[in-house]
Short mmCIF file of C-alpha atoms in Angstrom, two decimals:
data_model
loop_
_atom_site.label_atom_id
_atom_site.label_comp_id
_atom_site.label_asym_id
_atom_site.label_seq_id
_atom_site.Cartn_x
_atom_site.Cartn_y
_atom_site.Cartn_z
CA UNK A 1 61.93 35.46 93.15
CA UNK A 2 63.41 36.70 95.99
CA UNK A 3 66.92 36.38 94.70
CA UNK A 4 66.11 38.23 92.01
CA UNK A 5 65.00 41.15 93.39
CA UNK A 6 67.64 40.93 95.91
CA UNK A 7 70.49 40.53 92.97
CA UNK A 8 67.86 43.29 90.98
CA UNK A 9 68.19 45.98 94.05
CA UNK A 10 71.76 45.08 93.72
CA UNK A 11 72.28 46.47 90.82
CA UNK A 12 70.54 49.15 91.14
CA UNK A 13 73.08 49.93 93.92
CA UNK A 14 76.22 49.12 92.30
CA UNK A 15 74.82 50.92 88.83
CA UNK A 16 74.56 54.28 90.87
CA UNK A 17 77.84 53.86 92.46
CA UNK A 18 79.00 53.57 88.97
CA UNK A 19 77.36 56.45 88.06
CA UNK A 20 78.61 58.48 91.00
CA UNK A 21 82.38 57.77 90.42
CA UNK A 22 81.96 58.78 86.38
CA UNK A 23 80.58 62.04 87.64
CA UNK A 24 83.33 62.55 89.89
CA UNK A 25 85.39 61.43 86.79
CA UNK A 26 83.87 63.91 85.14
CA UNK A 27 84.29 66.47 87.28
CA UNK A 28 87.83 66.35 87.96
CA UNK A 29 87.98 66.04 84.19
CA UNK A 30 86.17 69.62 83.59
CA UNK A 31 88.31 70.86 86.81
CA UNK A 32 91.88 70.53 85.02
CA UNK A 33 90.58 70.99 81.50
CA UNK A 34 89.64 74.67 83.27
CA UNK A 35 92.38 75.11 85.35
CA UNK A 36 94.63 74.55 82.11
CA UNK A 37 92.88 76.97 80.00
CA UNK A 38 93.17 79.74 83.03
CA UNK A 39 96.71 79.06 82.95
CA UNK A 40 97.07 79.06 79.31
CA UNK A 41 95.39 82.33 79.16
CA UNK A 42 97.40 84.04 81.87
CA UNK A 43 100.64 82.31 80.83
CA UNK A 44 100.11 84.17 77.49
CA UNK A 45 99.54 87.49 79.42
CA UNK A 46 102.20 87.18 80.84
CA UNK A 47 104.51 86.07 78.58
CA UNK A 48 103.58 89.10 76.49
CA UNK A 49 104.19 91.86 79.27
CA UNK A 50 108.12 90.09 79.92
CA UNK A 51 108.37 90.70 76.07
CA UNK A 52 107.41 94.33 76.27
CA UNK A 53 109.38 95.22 79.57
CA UNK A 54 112.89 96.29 78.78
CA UNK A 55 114.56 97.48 82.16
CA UNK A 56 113.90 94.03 84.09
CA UNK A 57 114.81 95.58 87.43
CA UNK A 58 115.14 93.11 90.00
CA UNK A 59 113.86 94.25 93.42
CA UNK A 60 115.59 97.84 93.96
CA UNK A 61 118.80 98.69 92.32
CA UNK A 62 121.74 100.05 93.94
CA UNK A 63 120.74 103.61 92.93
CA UNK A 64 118.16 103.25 95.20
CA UNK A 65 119.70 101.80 98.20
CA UNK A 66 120.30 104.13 101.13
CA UNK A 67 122.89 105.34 103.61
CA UNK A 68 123.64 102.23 106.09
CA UNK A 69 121.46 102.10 109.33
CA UNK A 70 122.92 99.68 111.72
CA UNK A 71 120.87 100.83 114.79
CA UNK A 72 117.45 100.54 112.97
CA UNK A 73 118.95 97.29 111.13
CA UNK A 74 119.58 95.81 114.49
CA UNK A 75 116.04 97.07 115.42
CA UNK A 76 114.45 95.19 112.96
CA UNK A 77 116.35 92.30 113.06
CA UNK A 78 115.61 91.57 116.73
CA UNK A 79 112.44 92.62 116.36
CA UNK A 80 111.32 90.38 113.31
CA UNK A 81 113.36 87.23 114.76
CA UNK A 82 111.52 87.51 118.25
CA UNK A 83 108.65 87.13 116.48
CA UNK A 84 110.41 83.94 114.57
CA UNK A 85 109.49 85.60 110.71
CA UNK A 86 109.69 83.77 107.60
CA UNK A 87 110.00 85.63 104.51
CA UNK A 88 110.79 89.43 103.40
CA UNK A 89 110.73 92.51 104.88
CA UNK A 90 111.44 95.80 103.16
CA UNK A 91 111.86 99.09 104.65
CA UNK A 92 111.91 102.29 102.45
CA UNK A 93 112.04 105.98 103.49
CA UNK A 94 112.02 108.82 100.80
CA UNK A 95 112.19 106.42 97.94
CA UNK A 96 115.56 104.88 99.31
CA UNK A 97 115.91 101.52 100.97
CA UNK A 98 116.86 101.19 104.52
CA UNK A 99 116.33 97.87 104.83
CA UNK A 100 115.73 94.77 102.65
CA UNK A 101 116.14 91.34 103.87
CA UNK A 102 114.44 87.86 103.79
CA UNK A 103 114.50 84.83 106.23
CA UNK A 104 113.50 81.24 106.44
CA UNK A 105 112.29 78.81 104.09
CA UNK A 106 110.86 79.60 100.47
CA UNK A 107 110.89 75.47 99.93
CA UNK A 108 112.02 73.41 103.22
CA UNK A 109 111.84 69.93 100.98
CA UNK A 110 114.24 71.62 98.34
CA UNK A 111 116.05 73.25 101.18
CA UNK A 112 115.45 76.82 98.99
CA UNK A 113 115.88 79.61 101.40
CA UNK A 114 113.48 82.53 100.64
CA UNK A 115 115.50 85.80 99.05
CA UNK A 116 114.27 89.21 98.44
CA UNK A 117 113.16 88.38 94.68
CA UNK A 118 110.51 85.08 96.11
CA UNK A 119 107.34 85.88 95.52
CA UNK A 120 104.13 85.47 98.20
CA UNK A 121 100.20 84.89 98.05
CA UNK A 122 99.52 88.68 99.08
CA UNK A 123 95.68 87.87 99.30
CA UNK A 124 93.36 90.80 99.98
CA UNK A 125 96.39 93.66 99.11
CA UNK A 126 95.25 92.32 95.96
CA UNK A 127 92.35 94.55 95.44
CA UNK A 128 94.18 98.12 95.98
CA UNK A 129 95.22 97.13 92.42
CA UNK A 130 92.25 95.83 91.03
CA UNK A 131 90.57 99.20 92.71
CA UNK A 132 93.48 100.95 90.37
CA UNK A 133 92.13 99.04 87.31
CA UNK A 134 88.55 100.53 88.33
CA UNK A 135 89.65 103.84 88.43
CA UNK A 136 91.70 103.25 84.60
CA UNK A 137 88.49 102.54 83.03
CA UNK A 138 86.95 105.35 84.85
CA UNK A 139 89.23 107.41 83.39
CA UNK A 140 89.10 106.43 79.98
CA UNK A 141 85.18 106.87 79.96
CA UNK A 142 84.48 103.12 79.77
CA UNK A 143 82.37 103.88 83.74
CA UNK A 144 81.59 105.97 85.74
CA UNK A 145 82.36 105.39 89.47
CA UNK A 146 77.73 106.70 90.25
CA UNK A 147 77.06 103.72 87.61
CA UNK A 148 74.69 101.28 89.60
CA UNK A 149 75.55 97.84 89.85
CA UNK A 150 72.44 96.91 87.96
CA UNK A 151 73.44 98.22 84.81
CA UNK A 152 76.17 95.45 84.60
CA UNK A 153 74.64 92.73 86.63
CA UNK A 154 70.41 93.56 86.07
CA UNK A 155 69.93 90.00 87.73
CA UNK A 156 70.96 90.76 91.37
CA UNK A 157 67.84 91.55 93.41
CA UNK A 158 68.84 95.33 94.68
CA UNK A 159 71.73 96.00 92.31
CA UNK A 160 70.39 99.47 91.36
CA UNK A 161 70.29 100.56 94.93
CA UNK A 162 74.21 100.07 94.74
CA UNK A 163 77.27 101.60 93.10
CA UNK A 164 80.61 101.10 91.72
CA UNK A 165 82.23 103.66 94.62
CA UNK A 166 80.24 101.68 97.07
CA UNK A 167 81.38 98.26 95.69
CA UNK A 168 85.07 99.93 96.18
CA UNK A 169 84.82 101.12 99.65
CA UNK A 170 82.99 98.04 100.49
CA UNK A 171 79.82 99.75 101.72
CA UNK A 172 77.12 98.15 98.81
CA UNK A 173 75.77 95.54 101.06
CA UNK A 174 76.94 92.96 99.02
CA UNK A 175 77.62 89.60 100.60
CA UNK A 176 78.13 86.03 99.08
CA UNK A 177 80.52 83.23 99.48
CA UNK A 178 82.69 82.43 96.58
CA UNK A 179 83.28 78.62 97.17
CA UNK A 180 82.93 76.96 93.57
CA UNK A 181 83.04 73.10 94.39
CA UNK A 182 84.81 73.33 90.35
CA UNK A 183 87.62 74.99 89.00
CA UNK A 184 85.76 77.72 86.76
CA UNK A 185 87.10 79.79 83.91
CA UNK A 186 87.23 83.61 84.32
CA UNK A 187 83.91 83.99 83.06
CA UNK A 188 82.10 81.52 85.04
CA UNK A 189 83.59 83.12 87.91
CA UNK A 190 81.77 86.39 87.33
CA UNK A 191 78.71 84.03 86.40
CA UNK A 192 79.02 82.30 90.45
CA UNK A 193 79.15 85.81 91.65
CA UNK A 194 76.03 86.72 90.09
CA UNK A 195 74.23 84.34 91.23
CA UNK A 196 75.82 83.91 94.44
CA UNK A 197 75.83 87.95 95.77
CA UNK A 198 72.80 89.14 97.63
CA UNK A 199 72.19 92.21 99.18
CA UNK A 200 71.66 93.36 102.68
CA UNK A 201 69.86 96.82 102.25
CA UNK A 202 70.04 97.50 105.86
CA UNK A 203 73.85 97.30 105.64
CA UNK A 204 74.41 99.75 102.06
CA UNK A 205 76.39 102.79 103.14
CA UNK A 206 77.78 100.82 106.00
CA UNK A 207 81.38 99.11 105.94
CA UNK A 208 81.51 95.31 105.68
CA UNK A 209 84.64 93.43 104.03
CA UNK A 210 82.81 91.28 101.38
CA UNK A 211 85.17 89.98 98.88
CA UNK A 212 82.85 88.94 96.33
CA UNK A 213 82.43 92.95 95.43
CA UNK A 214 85.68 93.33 93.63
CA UNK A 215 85.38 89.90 91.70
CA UNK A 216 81.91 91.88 90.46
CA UNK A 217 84.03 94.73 89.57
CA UNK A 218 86.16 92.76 87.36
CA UNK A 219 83.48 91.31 85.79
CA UNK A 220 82.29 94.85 85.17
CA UNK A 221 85.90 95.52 83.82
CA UNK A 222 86.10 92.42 81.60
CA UNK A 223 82.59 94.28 80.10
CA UNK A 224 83.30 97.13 79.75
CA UNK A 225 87.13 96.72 77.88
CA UNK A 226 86.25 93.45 76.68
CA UNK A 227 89.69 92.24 78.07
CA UNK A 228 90.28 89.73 80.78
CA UNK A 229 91.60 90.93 83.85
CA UNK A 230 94.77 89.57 83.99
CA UNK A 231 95.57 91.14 80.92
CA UNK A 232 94.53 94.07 82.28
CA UNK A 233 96.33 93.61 85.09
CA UNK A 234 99.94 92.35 83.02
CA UNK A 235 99.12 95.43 80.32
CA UNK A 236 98.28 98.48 82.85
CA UNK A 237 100.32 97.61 86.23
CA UNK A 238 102.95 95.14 85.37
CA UNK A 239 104.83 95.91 82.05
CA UNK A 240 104.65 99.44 83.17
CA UNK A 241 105.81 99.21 86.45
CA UNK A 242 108.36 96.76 85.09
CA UNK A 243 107.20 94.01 88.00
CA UNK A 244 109.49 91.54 87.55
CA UNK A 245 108.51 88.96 90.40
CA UNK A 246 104.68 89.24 89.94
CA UNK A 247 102.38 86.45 88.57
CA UNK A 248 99.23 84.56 90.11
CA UNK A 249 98.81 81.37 92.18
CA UNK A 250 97.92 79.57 89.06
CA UNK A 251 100.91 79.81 87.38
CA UNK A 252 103.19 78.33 90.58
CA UNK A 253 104.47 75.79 88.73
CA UNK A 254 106.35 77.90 85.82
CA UNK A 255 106.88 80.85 88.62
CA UNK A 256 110.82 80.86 89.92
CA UNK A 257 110.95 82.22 93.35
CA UNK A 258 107.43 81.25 94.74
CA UNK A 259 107.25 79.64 97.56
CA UNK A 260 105.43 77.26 99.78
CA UNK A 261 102.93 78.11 102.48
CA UNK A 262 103.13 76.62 106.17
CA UNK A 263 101.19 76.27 108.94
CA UNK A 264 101.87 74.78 112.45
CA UNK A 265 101.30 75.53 115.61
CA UNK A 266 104.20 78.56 115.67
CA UNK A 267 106.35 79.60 112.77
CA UNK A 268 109.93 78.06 111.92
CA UNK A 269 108.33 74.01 112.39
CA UNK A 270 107.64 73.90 108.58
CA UNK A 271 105.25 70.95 109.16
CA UNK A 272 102.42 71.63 107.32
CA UNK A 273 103.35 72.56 103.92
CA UNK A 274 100.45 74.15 101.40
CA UNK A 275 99.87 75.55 98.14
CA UNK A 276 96.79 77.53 97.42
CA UNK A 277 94.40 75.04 95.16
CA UNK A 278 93.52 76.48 91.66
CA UNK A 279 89.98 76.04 92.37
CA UNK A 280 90.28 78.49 95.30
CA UNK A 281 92.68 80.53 93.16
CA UNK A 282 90.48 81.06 90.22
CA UNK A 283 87.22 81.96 92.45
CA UNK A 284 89.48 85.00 94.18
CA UNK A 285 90.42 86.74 90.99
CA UNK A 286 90.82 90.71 91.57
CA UNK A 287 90.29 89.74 95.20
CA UNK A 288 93.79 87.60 96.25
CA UNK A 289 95.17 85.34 93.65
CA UNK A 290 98.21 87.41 92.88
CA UNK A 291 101.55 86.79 93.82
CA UNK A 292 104.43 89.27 94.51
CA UNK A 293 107.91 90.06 95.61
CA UNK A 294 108.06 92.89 98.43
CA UNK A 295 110.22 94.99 96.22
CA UNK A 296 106.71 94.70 93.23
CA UNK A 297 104.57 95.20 96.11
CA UNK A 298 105.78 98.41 97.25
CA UNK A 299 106.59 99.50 93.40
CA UNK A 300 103.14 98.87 92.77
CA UNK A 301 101.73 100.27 95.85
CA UNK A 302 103.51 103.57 95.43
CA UNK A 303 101.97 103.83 92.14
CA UNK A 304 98.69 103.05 93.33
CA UNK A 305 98.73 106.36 96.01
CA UNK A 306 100.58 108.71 93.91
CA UNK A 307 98.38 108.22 90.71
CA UNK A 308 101.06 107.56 88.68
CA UNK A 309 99.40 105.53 86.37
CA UNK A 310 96.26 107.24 85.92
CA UNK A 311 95.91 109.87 83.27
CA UNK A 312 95.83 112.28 86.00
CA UNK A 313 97.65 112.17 89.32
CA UNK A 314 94.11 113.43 91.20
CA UNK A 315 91.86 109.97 90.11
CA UNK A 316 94.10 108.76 93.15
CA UNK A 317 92.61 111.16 95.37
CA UNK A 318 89.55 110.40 93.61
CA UNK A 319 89.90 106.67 94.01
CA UNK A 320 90.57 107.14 97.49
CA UNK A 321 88.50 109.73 98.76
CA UNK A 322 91.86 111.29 100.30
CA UNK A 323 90.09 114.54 101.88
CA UNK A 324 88.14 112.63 103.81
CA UNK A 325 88.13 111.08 107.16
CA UNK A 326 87.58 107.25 105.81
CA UNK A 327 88.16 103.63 106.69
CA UNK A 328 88.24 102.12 103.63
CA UNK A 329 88.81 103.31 99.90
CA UNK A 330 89.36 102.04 96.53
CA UNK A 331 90.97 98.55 98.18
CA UNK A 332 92.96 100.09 101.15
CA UNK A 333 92.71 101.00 104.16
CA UNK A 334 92.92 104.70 105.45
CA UNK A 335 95.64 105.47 108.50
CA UNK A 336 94.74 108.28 110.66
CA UNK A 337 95.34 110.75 107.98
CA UNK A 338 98.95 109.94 107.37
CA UNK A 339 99.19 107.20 105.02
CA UNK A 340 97.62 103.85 103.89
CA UNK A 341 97.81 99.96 104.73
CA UNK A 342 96.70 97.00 103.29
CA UNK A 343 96.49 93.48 105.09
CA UNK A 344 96.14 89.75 103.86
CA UNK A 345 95.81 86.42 105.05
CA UNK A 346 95.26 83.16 103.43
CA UNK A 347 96.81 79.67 102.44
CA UNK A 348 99.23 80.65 105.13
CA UNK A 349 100.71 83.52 104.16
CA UNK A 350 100.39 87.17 105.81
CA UNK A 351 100.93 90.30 103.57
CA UNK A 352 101.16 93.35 105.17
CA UNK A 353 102.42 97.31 103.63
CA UNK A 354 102.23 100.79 105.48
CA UNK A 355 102.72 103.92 102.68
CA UNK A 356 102.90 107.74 103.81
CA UNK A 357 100.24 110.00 102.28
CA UNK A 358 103.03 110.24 99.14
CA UNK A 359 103.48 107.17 98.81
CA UNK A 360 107.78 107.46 98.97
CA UNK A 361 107.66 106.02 102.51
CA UNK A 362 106.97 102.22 103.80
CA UNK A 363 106.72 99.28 105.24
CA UNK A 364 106.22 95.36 103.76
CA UNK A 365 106.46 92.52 105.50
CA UNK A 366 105.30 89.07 103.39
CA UNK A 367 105.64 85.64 105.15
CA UNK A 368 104.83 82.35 103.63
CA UNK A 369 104.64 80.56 107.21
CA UNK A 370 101.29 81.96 109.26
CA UNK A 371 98.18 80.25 110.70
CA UNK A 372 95.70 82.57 112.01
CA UNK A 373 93.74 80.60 114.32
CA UNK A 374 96.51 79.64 116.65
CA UNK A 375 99.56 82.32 115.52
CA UNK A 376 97.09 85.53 115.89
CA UNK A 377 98.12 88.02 117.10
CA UNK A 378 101.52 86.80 118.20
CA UNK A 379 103.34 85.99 115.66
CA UNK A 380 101.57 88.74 112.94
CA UNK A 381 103.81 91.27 111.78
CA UNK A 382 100.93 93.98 111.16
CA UNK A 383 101.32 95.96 114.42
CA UNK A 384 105.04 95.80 113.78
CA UNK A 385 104.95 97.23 110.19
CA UNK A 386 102.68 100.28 111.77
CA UNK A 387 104.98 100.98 114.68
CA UNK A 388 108.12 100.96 112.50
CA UNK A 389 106.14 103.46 109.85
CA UNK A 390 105.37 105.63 112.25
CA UNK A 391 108.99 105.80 113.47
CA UNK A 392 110.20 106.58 109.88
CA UNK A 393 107.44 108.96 109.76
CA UNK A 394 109.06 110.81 113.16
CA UNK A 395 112.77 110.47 112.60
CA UNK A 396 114.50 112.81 110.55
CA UNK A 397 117.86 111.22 110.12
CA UNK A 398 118.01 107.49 110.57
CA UNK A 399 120.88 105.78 112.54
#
């Protein structure tokens, strides 16, 4: 008898071990069958916006290339290598180029040196564009930017004590993690956010950086224009801007020029190579899933400020609260009155841009080799980009 129950409890054991490793079967079944139907859909946003773009302008033409600058080349250049940077920097004043360049390692296995056409994770950046989808539909009459949160999302407990320009400047009080153990769809992303966002009442009207506010504000999007956000994001800022080195995490694989993250202990050791994981991709849509060349980056930056894409040039102004004193707007950051920045960090790359007021003068800097717990603030190129705009800003005739 005792054998029996012994061999009985036994089986019990191995038959829920069994179990377990069919559910984990299962899981990392449902994980690529979603992760291949993301792609699938963005692939086919994407192939549609190359079909529709005619120019295909690759970085900056020669047109736009400036006068030569060997004194602030050789600035730069020492500058960027004392810090030991891997990727591409891009310096433009008055809509010319001053300086374009890349170093290091887009692959180290493939021995593929990065160019000024690879393309980088640029993380948070990522939602000064999906704040310029925002103010689209705004536009168009599909929102309003007073709408409260609960007329979209009527299940969060709060949601009609916050709205949409709050969600943009980050002051709703919003917080929530969005760490999917599963590789969701688009919609079941904006179904985790839902029931993953609470809100802090004490802290509505206050600034805190909580991503999850912009993946709510593409789920608004994909309700009220009943389009996914990538294709609004392919339809309405990359066939128009002709962005010919854009495209998203997800689709690394078919994407020439991205490159590989790494880590270590300082840059240049390439030891610890690392691609974003399309679970973590597809939980940051409209919040850092995009990837971009710094040539797209500042295209689409510029865009952003001046309100060329809007119906009217003043729903930038709008979108970014630009007569007033402000940290935050619209997904960037406000600086001192004189122009904006935007700064990202994940997966081991660092994005970083600096725009004048008018958007026709910048920085970007975009590495694929940075590890914030042991490279910050050393080896970051963020103070670097904001010293170097604010000597474009002061010289009148560059050497």
């Amino acid at each position: 008898m005792l054998l029996a129950v012994i061999l009985g409890i036994g089986g019990v054991v191995f038959g829920m071990h069994v179990m377990d490793a069919n559910d984990k079967q299962q899981v990392t079944a449902t994980n690529r069958q979603h992760a291949k139907k993301t792609r699938k859909a963005i692939s086919q946003d994407a192939i549609q916006s190359r079909e529709e773009r005619a120019h295909q302008v690759t970085a900056f033409d020669r047109k736009q290339l400036g006068k030569r600058t060997p004194q602030l080349t050789a600035q730069i250049n020492q500058e960027l290598k004392a810090k030991r940077f891997v990727g591409t920097a891009l310096v433009v004043k008055n809509d010319r180029v001053v300086y374009q360049r890349a170093f290091g390692y887009a692959n180290r296995a493939k021995n593929r040196k990065n160019t000024v056409k690879s393309q980088y994770l640029i993380n948070s950046i990522q939602k000064s564009l999906t704040g310029q989808l925002v103010m689209r539909a705004a536009q168009a009459g599909q929102l309003q930017l007073t709408d409260r949160l609960s007329q979209y999302y009527p299940n969060i407990k709060g949601a009609n004590q916050v709205t949409i320009r709050q969600m943009l400047d980050m002051t709703a009080g919003l917080t929530g993690e969005m760490a999917p153990a599963t590789t969701l769809t688009e919609n079941q992303a904006y179904q985790y956010a839902e029931q993953d966002a609470k809100i802090v009442p004490d802290k509505i009207g206050q600034f805190d950086y909580q991503p999850i506010s912009f993946v709510l504000l593409a789920g608004i999007l994909h309700q009220v224009t009943h389009r996914s956000y990538y294709e609004l994001f392919y339809q309405q800022l990359v066939t128009p801007l002709d962005l010919n080195h854009t495209s998203f995490a997800q689709l690394r694989k078919k994407t020439k020029g991205m490159t590989v993250g790494y880590g270590g202990t300082q840059p240049k050791l390439y030891d610890e190579p690392h691609l974003p994981s399309n679970t973590d991709m597809a939980a940051q849509i409209a919040t850092g899933n995009a990837t971009m060349s710094a040539g797209d980056l500042f295209r689409a930056e510029r865009a952003v400020i001046q309100g060329s894409l809007l119906s009217t040039p003043t729903g930038a102004q709008v979108l970014h609260q630009a007569d007033k004193d402000l940290h935050y707007t619209g997904g960037l950051y406000h600086l001192n009155n004189v122009g904006y920045y935007g700064h990202g960090m994940g997966d081991y790359y660092e994005s970083t841009f600096v725009l004048s007021r008018n958007g026709r003068t910048g920085v970007v800097f975009l590495s694929n080799n940075f590890k914030k717990k042991t490279m910050w603030p050393k080896w970051s190129t963020e103070e670097l980009a904001m010293n170097l705009f604010q000597q474009l800003r002061a010289t009148k005739k560059l050497k």
